[in-house]
N, CA, C and O atoms as a MOPAC input file, in Angstrom:
PM7 MOZYME 1SCF
protein

 N      0.85900 1    -1.19300 1     0.04600 1
 C     -0.03900 1     0.02200 1    -0.00900 1
 C      0.90700 1     1.34800 1     0.07500 1
 O      2.05100 1     1.35700 1     0.53000 1
 N      0.25700 1     2.37400 1    -0.41100 1
 C      1.00800 1     3.51700 1    -0.57000 1
 C      1.06500 1     4.19700 1     0.90500 1
 O      0.04500 1     4.53500 1     1.50600 1
 N      2.35200 1     4.35200 1     1.40400 1
 C      2.49200 1     4.94300 1     2.81700 1
 C      2.37000 1     6.41900 1     2.63300 1
 O      2.27400 1     7.07400 1     3.67100 1
 N      2.35400 1     7.12400 1     1.38100 1
 C      2.34300 1     8.53100 1     1.34900 1
 C      0.87600 1     8.91100 1     1.51700 1
 O      0.69100 1    10.06600 1     1.90000 1
 N     -0.16300 1     8.18300 1     1.31000 1
 C     -1.54500 1     8.56100 1     1.40700 1
 C     -2.02300 1     7.97300 1     2.82000 1
 O     -2.11200 1     6.76200 1     3.02300 1
 N     -2.31200 1     8.92000 1     3.74400 1
 C     -2.81900 1     8.53000 1     5.06100 1
 C     -4.12600 1     7.86700 1     5.07600 1
 O     -4.47100 1     7.22300 1     6.06700 1
 N     -4.87400 1     7.98000 1     4.04900 1
 C     -6.35400 1     7.52400 1     4.00100 1
 C     -6.35500 1     6.00000 1     3.54400 1
 O     -7.32400 1     5.26100 1     3.71900 1
 N     -5.21500 1     5.62500 1     2.96600 1
 C     -5.21700 1     4.14500 1     2.53600 1
 C     -5.19100 1     3.20100 1     3.80500 1
 O     -5.56100 1     2.03800 1     3.64800 1
 N     -4.82500 1     3.57900 1     4.90800 1
 C     -4.85100 1     2.67100 1     6.07500 1
 C     -6.13900 1     2.20200 1     6.40400 1
 O     -6.26100 1     1.19300 1     7.09900 1
 N     -7.18400 1     2.87100 1     5.95000 1
 C     -8.61500 1     2.55000 1     6.48800 1
 C     -9.20600 1     1.61400 1     5.32400 1
 O    -10.39500 1     1.29800 1     5.36800 1
 N     -8.37500 1     1.17200 1     4.28200 1
 C     -8.92200 1     0.32200 1     3.26900 1
 C     -8.11100 1    -1.00900 1     3.25300 1
 O     -6.88100 1    -1.02600 1     3.20300 1
 N     -8.90200 1    -2.13200 1     3.30000 1
 C     -8.43100 1    -3.44600 1     3.33000 1
 C     -8.63200 1    -4.07900 1     2.03900 1
 O     -9.78500 1    -4.16200 1     1.61400 1
 N     -7.52500 1    -4.60100 1     1.26200 1
 C     -7.74700 1    -5.07700 1    -0.03800 1
 C     -8.59500 1    -6.52200 1     0.11900 1
 O     -8.43000 1    -7.27900 1     1.07600 1
 N     -9.47000 1    -6.75600 1    -0.91700 1
 C    -10.15500 1    -8.03700 1    -0.97900 1
 C     -9.14900 1    -9.09600 1    -1.29300 1
 O     -8.21600 1    -8.88000 1    -2.06600 1
 N     -9.34900 1   -10.30100 1    -0.66300 1
 C     -8.41700 1   -11.38900 1    -1.01100 1
 C     -8.79700 1   -11.95000 1    -2.42400 1
 O     -8.03800 1   -12.76600 1    -2.94800 1
 N     -9.82000 1   -11.58900 1    -2.99400 1
 C    -10.33200 1   -12.00700 1    -4.37000 1
 C     -9.53300 1   -11.19400 1    -5.56400 1
 O     -9.72200 1   -11.48100 1    -6.74600 1
 N     -8.68700 1   -10.22500 1    -5.17900 1
 C     -7.91400 1    -9.44800 1    -6.12900 1
 C     -6.96400 1   -10.49800 1    -6.89500 1
 O     -6.28800 1   -11.28700 1    -6.23500 1
 N     -6.93100 1   -10.49200 1    -8.14400 1
 C     -5.93100 1   -11.42600 1    -8.86300 1
 C     -4.77600 1   -10.72800 1    -9.27300 1
 O     -3.95600 1   -11.31700 1    -9.97800 1
 N     -4.58200 1    -9.48700 1    -8.91000 1
 C     -3.34300 1    -8.80100 1    -9.54300 1
 C     -2.44400 1    -8.61800 1    -8.25000 1
 O     -2.87300 1    -8.80500 1    -7.11100 1
 N     -1.15400 1    -8.23100 1    -8.55100 1
 C     -0.10500 1    -8.00500 1    -7.55200 1
 C     -0.42700 1    -6.72000 1    -6.98600 1
 O     -0.07800 1    -6.62400 1    -5.81000 1
 N     -1.01900 1    -5.65200 1    -7.49700 1
 C     -1.43400 1    -4.49300 1    -6.94200 1
 C     -2.89200 1    -4.52600 1    -6.78900 1
 O     -3.56900 1    -4.47000 1    -7.81500 1
 N     -3.51300 1    -4.61700 1    -5.55600 1
 C     -4.96300 1    -4.66300 1    -5.15400 1
 C     -5.69600 1    -3.56600 1    -5.84100 1
 O     -5.14400 1    -2.47000 1    -5.93400 1
 N     -6.86900 1    -3.75100 1    -6.32400 1
 C     -7.73100 1    -2.81700 1    -7.00100 1
 C     -8.97700 1    -2.55500 1    -6.12500 1
 O     -9.44000 1    -1.42400 1    -5.98000 1
 N     -9.49900 1    -3.67100 1    -5.54500 1
 C    -10.81800 1    -3.55500 1    -4.84800 1
 C    -10.49900 1    -3.69900 1    -3.25300 1
 O     -9.73800 1    -4.53400 1    -2.76500 1
 N    -11.15000 1    -2.83100 1    -2.63100 1
 C    -10.87600 1    -2.49100 1    -1.20300 1
 C    -12.15300 1    -2.53700 1    -0.33300 1
 O    -13.23800 1    -2.30500 1    -0.86700 1
 N    -12.07500 1    -2.81800 1     0.95000 1
 C    -13.18800 1    -2.73500 1     1.89400 1
 C    -12.74400 1    -1.47500 1     2.71500 1
 O    -11.57600 1    -1.25400 1     3.03600 1
 N    -13.82900 1    -0.66300 1     3.02200 1
 C    -13.62400 1     0.43500 1     3.82100 1
 C    -13.77300 1    -0.04600 1     5.20000 1
 O    -14.88500 1    -0.38000 1     5.60900 1
 N    -12.69300 1    -0.10800 1     5.97000 1
 C    -12.75000 1    -0.59100 1     7.34200 1
 C    -13.30000 1     0.43600 1     8.23200 1
 O    -13.40400 1     0.12300 1     9.41800 1
 N    -13.69500 1     1.68400 1     7.84600 1
 C    -14.32400 1     2.63200 1     8.68400 1
 C    -15.82100 1     2.60200 1     8.51100 1
 O    -16.52400 1     3.35800 1     9.18000 1
 N    -16.36000 1     1.72300 1     7.60200 1
 C    -17.75400 1     1.60700 1     7.46800 1
 C    -18.45300 1     0.93500 1     8.75100 1
 O    -17.83000 1     0.16300 1     9.48000 1
 N    -19.57300 1     1.22900 1     8.93300 1
 C    -20.26600 1     0.62600 1    10.03400 1
 C    -20.36800 1    -0.86000 1     9.86900 1
 O    -20.50900 1    -1.31500 1     8.73400 1
 N    -20.30300 1    -1.69900 1    10.97300 1
 C    -20.47600 1    -3.08300 1    10.82800 1
 C    -21.82800 1    -3.45200 1    10.30400 1
 O    -21.91300 1    -4.48600 1     9.64100 1
 N    -22.89400 1    -2.73100 1    10.52300 1
 C    -24.09700 1    -3.06700 1     9.95200 1
 C    -23.97200 1    -2.87600 1     8.35400 1
 O    -24.55400 1    -3.68900 1     7.63700 1
 N    -23.33300 1    -1.97100 1     7.85600 1
 C    -23.12700 1    -1.73600 1     6.35200 1
 C    -22.29100 1    -3.00300 1     5.84400 1
 O    -22.54100 1    -3.59900 1     4.79600 1
 N    -21.26800 1    -3.33000 1     6.73000 1
 C    -20.41300 1    -4.52400 1     6.16600 1
 C    -21.22000 1    -5.71500 1     6.15300 1
 O    -21.19900 1    -6.49000 1     5.19600 1
 N    -21.98100 1    -5.90600 1     7.25100 1
 C    -22.84300 1    -7.26500 1     7.21500 1
 C    -23.68100 1    -7.27500 1     6.11000 1
 O    -23.79500 1    -8.26900 1     5.39300 1
 N    -24.42200 1    -5.97500 1     5.87900 1
 C    -25.40500 1    -5.88800 1     4.77200 1
 C    -24.88300 1    -6.19400 1     3.43100 1
 O    -25.53100 1    -6.85300 1     2.61900 1
 N    -23.50900 1    -5.63300 1     3.15800 1
 C    -22.86800 1    -6.02700 1     1.86900 1
 C    -22.48900 1    -7.44900 1     1.83600 1
 O    -22.55400 1    -8.06100 1     0.77000 1
 N    -22.11100 1    -8.00500 1     2.88700 1
 C    -21.76200 1    -9.44100 1     2.95700 1
 C    -22.97300 1   -10.21100 1     2.61400 1
 O    -22.89200 1   -11.13600 1     1.80500 1
 N    -24.12600 1    -9.88500 1     3.19000 1
 C    -25.35800 1   -10.66100 1     3.02000 1
 C    -25.92500 1   -10.52700 1     1.51000 1
 O    -26.59000 1   -11.41600 1     0.97900 1
 N    -25.63700 1    -9.50600 1     0.98800 1
 C    -26.16100 1    -9.41700 1    -0.52300 1
 C    -25.30100 1   -10.26100 1    -1.28000 1
 O    -25.79000 1   -10.93300 1    -2.18800 1
 N    -23.98700 1   -10.31900 1    -1.00500 1
 C    -23.14400 1   -11.28600 1    -1.93300 1
 C    -23.52200 1   -12.73100 1    -1.48400 1
 O    -23.66600 1   -13.58300 1    -2.36200 1
 N    -23.67600 1   -13.03000 1    -0.29100 1
 C    -24.00400 1   -14.47800 1     0.07800 1
 C    -25.37600 1   -14.90700 1    -0.59000 1
 O    -25.57200 1   -16.01600 1    -1.08600 1
 N    -26.20700 1   -13.97500 1    -0.54000 1
 C    -27.74500 1   -14.14900 1    -1.18300 1
 C    -27.55700 1   -14.51400 1    -2.64000 1
 O    -28.10700 1   -15.49400 1    -3.14200 1
 N    -26.72200 1   -13.65200 1    -3.33100 1
 C    -26.46900 1   -13.85000 1    -4.71200 1
 C    -25.90800 1   -15.16100 1    -4.99500 1
 O    -26.32000 1   -15.83400 1    -5.94000 1
 N    -24.91600 1   -15.57900 1    -4.15600 1
 C    -24.26400 1   -16.92500 1    -4.32600 1
 C    -25.32100 1   -18.00600 1    -3.95900 1
 O    -25.41600 1   -19.02100 1    -4.64900 1
 N    -26.04100 1   -17.81300 1    -2.97900 1
 C    -27.07800 1   -18.92600 1    -2.79500 1
 C    -28.10900 1   -19.01400 1    -3.77500 1
 O    -28.57300 1   -20.11600 1    -4.06600 1
 N    -28.57700 1   -17.81200 1    -4.39300 1
 C    -29.62000 1   -17.83400 1    -5.45600 1
 C    -28.96100 1   -18.47900 1    -6.72700 1
 O    -29.63000 1   -19.19800 1    -7.47000 1
 N    -27.76100 1   -18.23600 1    -6.94100 1
 C    -27.00400 1   -18.89200 1    -8.04000 1
 C    -26.90500 1   -20.46700 1    -7.83900 1
 O    -27.12000 1   -21.19500 1    -8.80800 1
 N    -26.62000 1   -20.94400 1    -6.74100 1
 C    -26.54400 1   -22.30500 1    -6.50000 1
 C    -28.00200 1   -23.07000 1    -6.47500 1
 O    -28.16300 1   -24.23600 1    -6.83600 1
 N    -28.98600 1   -22.23600 1    -6.00200 1
 C    -30.28600 1   -22.76800 1    -6.03300 1
 C    -30.76100 1   -22.96200 1    -7.47600 1
 O    -31.39400 1   -23.97200 1    -7.78400 1
 N    -30.46400 1   -22.00600 1    -8.36300 1
 C    -30.65700 1   -22.08600 1    -9.75900 1
 C    -29.95900 1   -23.38800 1   -10.41600 1
 O    -30.50500 1   -24.20400 1   -11.15900 1
 N    -28.81200 1   -23.38500 1   -10.02700 1
 C    -27.84800 1   -24.38000 1   -10.69000 1
 C    -28.53700 1   -25.83300 1   -10.29100 1
 O    -28.60600 1   -26.76200 1   -11.09700 1
 N    -28.98700 1   -25.89200 1    -9.06600 1
 C    -29.46000 1   -27.22700 1    -8.62600 1
 C    -30.72000 1   -27.77000 1    -9.49700 1
 O    -31.09900 1   -28.94100 1    -9.50600 1
 N    -31.25500 1   -26.77400 1   -10.17600 1
 C    -32.52200 1   -27.11200 1   -10.97500 1
 C    -32.10900 1   -27.28100 1   -12.40200 1
 O    -32.96100 1   -27.69200 1   -13.19000 1
 N    -30.84500 1   -27.00000 1   -12.84800 1
 C    -30.46100 1   -27.20900 1   -14.23700 1
 C    -29.93300 1   -28.39800 1   -14.69800 1
 O    -29.42200 1   -29.17400 1   -13.89100 1
 N    -29.98200 1   -28.66500 1   -15.91400 1
 C    -29.36000 1   -30.01600 1   -16.61400 1
 C    -28.13600 1   -29.60500 1   -17.26600 1
 O    -28.18300 1   -28.83800 1   -18.22800 1
 N    -26.96100 1   -30.08800 1   -16.78400 1
 C    -25.74300 1   -29.74300 1   -17.32000 1
 C    -25.22600 1   -30.51600 1   -18.50200 1
 O    -24.08600 1   -30.32100 1   -18.92300 1
 N    -26.03800 1   -31.38300 1   -19.04000 1
 C    -25.65400 1   -32.15100 1   -20.16200 1
 C    -25.59700 1   -31.28200 1   -21.42800 1
 O    -24.89100 1   -31.68400 1   -22.35300 1
 N    -26.23300 1   -30.19700 1   -21.55000 1
 C    -26.08700 1   -29.35800 1   -22.66100 1
 C    -25.18000 1   -28.10400 1   -22.49500 1
 O    -25.01500 1   -27.24700 1   -23.36300 1
 N    -24.60100 1   -28.12000 1   -21.22700 1
 C    -23.81000 1   -26.96900 1   -20.86500 1
 C    -22.42400 1   -27.02200 1   -21.70200 1
 O    -21.94200 1   -28.10300 1   -22.04200 1
 N    -21.83600 1   -25.81600 1   -22.00300 1
 C    -20.56400 1   -25.81000 1   -22.54300 1
 C    -19.49800 1   -26.06800 1   -21.50000 1
 O    -19.70200 1   -25.70300 1   -20.34200 1
 N    -18.41100 1   -26.65500 1   -21.82900 1
 C    -17.32900 1   -27.04900 1   -20.73700 1
 C    -16.93900 1   -25.83500 1   -20.11600 1
 O    -16.79400 1   -25.87600 1   -18.89400 1
 N    -16.72200 1   -24.66400 1   -20.75900 1
 C    -16.26200 1   -23.53600 1   -20.00500 1
 C    -17.23000 1   -22.91300 1   -18.93000 1
 O    -16.85000 1   -22.14800 1   -18.04400 1
 N    -18.54100 1   -23.33800 1   -19.11600 1
 C    -19.52800 1   -22.82400 1   -18.17800 1
 C    -19.27500 1   -22.99900 1   -16.67900 1
 O    -19.49600 1   -22.14500 1   -15.81900 1
 N    -18.75500 1   -24.29400 1   -16.47700 1
 C    -18.47400 1   -24.71600 1   -15.14100 1
 C    -17.44000 1   -23.75900 1   -14.50700 1
 O    -17.61100 1   -23.37300 1   -13.35100 1
 N    -16.37700 1   -23.36800 1   -15.22900 1
 C    -15.32300 1   -22.50100 1   -14.76200 1
 C    -15.94800 1   -21.12400 1   -14.44900 1
 O    -15.69300 1   -20.53500 1   -13.39800 1
 N    -16.76300 1   -20.63800 1   -15.37900 1
 C    -17.35200 1   -19.22200 1   -15.12300 1
 C    -18.28300 1   -19.29400 1   -13.84000 1
 O    -18.28500 1   -18.33200 1   -13.07100 1
 N    -19.01100 1   -20.31300 1   -13.60500 1
 C    -19.85400 1   -20.47300 1   -12.51100 1
 C    -19.08000 1   -20.56000 1   -11.26400 1
 O    -19.40700 1   -19.88200 1   -10.29000 1
 N    -18.01400 1   -21.40300 1   -11.23900 1
 C    -17.09700 1   -21.41800 1   -10.07700 1
 C    -16.44000 1   -20.20700 1    -9.71100 1
 O    -16.35000 1   -19.83500 1    -8.54100 1
 N    -15.93200 1   -19.52000 1   -10.78700 1
 C    -15.41800 1   -18.29400 1   -10.60100 1
 C    -16.24500 1   -17.15400 1    -9.95400 1
 O    -15.78600 1   -16.37100 1    -9.12300 1
 N    -17.48300 1   -17.14500 1   -10.41300 1
 C    -18.52300 1   -16.18700 1    -9.77600 1
 C    -18.85800 1   -16.49400 1    -8.47700 1
 O    -19.01300 1   -15.58200 1    -7.66600 1
 N    -18.99800 1   -17.70400 1    -8.14700 1
 C    -19.28700 1   -18.24300 1    -6.82900 1
 C    -18.12100 1   -17.89400 1    -5.85800 1
 O    -18.33500 1   -17.40100 1    -4.75100 1
 N    -16.99700 1   -18.14700 1    -6.28500 1
 C    -15.69800 1   -17.94000 1    -5.40200 1
 C    -15.65000 1   -16.34000 1    -5.16000 1
 O    -15.50000 1   -15.93000 1    -4.00900 1
 N    -15.76600 1   -15.51500 1    -6.14500 1
 C    -15.79300 1   -14.03400 1    -5.87400 1
 C    -16.79900 1   -13.71500 1    -4.94200 1
 O    -16.50100 1   -13.03000 1    -3.96300 1
 N    -18.01900 1   -14.14200 1    -5.12300 1
 C    -19.14800 1   -13.67000 1    -4.16300 1
 C    -18.93600 1   -14.25000 1    -2.67100 1
 O    -19.19600 1   -13.53300 1    -1.70500 1
 N    -18.46800 1   -15.53500 1    -2.51400 1
 C    -18.23300 1   -16.00900 1    -1.19900 1
 C    -16.93400 1   -15.50300 1    -0.63100 1
 O    -16.90100 1   -15.26800 1     0.57700 1
 N    -15.90400 1   -15.31500 1    -1.33500 1
 C    -14.68500 1   -14.79400 1    -0.81500 1
 C    -14.83800 1   -13.30700 1    -0.32700 1
 O    -14.36200 1   -12.93800 1     0.74700 1
 N    -15.48300 1   -12.53000 1    -1.11900 1
 C    -15.72600 1   -11.14300 1    -0.72000 1
 C    -16.56800 1   -11.10600 1     0.44300 1
 O    -16.38000 1   -10.22800 1     1.28600 1
 N    -17.53700 1   -12.02200 1     0.59100 1
 C    -18.53300 1   -12.05100 1     1.81300 1
 C    -17.60700 1   -12.47500 1     3.05600 1
 O    -17.74600 1   -11.89600 1     4.13400 1
 N    -16.76700 1   -13.38100 1     2.90500 1
 C    -15.93800 1   -13.67100 1     4.02700 1
 C    -14.96500 1   -12.52700 1     4.60500 1
 O    -14.69100 1   -12.38500 1     5.79700 1
 N    -14.49600 1   -11.74400 1     3.54900 1
 C    -13.55100 1   -10.64600 1     3.80400 1
 C    -14.53200 1    -9.52100 1     4.54700 1
 O    -14.13700 1    -8.93100 1     5.55300 1
 N    -15.67600 1    -9.30600 1     4.04200 1
 C    -16.61000 1    -8.32600 1     4.63300 1
 C    -16.96500 1    -8.72800 1     6.05400 1
 O    -16.96700 1    -7.90600 1     6.97000 1
 N    -17.28300 1   -10.09100 1     6.22900 1
 C    -17.64500 1   -10.45800 1     7.60500 1
 C    -16.47700 1   -10.42600 1     8.47200 1
 O    -16.67100 1   -10.03700 1     9.62400 1
 N    -15.34700 1   -10.75100 1     8.14300 1
 C    -14.11800 1   -10.59800 1     8.95200 1
 C    -13.88800 1    -9.22400 1     9.34600 1
 O    -13.57100 1    -8.96800 1    10.50800 1
 N    -14.03100 1    -8.26100 1     8.41600 1
 C    -13.88600 1    -6.84800 1     8.75300 1
 C    -14.83000 1    -6.36900 1     9.68300 1
 O    -14.50100 1    -5.61100 1    10.59500 1
 N    -16.07000 1    -6.79300 1     9.49500 1
 C    -17.22200 1    -6.34700 1    10.40400 1
 C    -16.81400 1    -6.85300 1    11.84900 1
 O    -16.90600 1    -6.14200 1    12.84900 1
 N    -16.40600 1    -8.00600 1    11.85200 1
 C    -16.12900 1    -8.65800 1    13.18100 1
 C    -14.99400 1    -7.95800 1    13.93400 1
 O    -15.01400 1    -7.84600 1    15.16000 1
 N    -14.01500 1    -7.49600 1    13.17400 1
 C    -12.98100 1    -6.71200 1    13.67100 1
 C    -13.33000 1    -5.41000 1    14.27400 1
 O    -12.82500 1    -4.99000 1    15.31500 1
 N    -14.27600 1    -4.75000 1    13.52600 1
 C    -14.84400 1    -3.60200 1    13.94600 1
 C    -15.69400 1    -3.69800 1    15.28300 1
 O    -15.67300 1    -2.80500 1    16.13000 1
 N    -16.42400 1    -4.82900 1    15.39300 1
 C    -17.25100 1    -4.99000 1    16.62200 1
 C    -16.37300 1    -5.30600 1    17.96400 1
 O    -16.71500 1    -4.92000 1    19.08200 1
 N    -15.25100 1    -6.02500 1    17.70800 1
 C    -14.44400 1    -6.33800 1    18.80700 1
 C    -13.64600 1    -5.02600 1    19.31200 1
 O    -12.88100 1    -5.10100 1    20.27300 1

């Protein structure tokens, strides 16, 4: 992180960043309620996607579809975990 900018200390990079230089961050100064709400939104999206997938037939799916689905679910769940961890740190 850039030590010249004092505002960067309140931002925590998401672990789902795939680059050497993080681009997406969590505002650690956000209220725990806002962090929980954001995490809940992502977990709900992942749950809804899994529910939809449980009803589908994959025999006609393209081979790369599985990778796309897994990547989307990984991003949603990992971001949720990071948000919940940050919210927990704010509460303690």
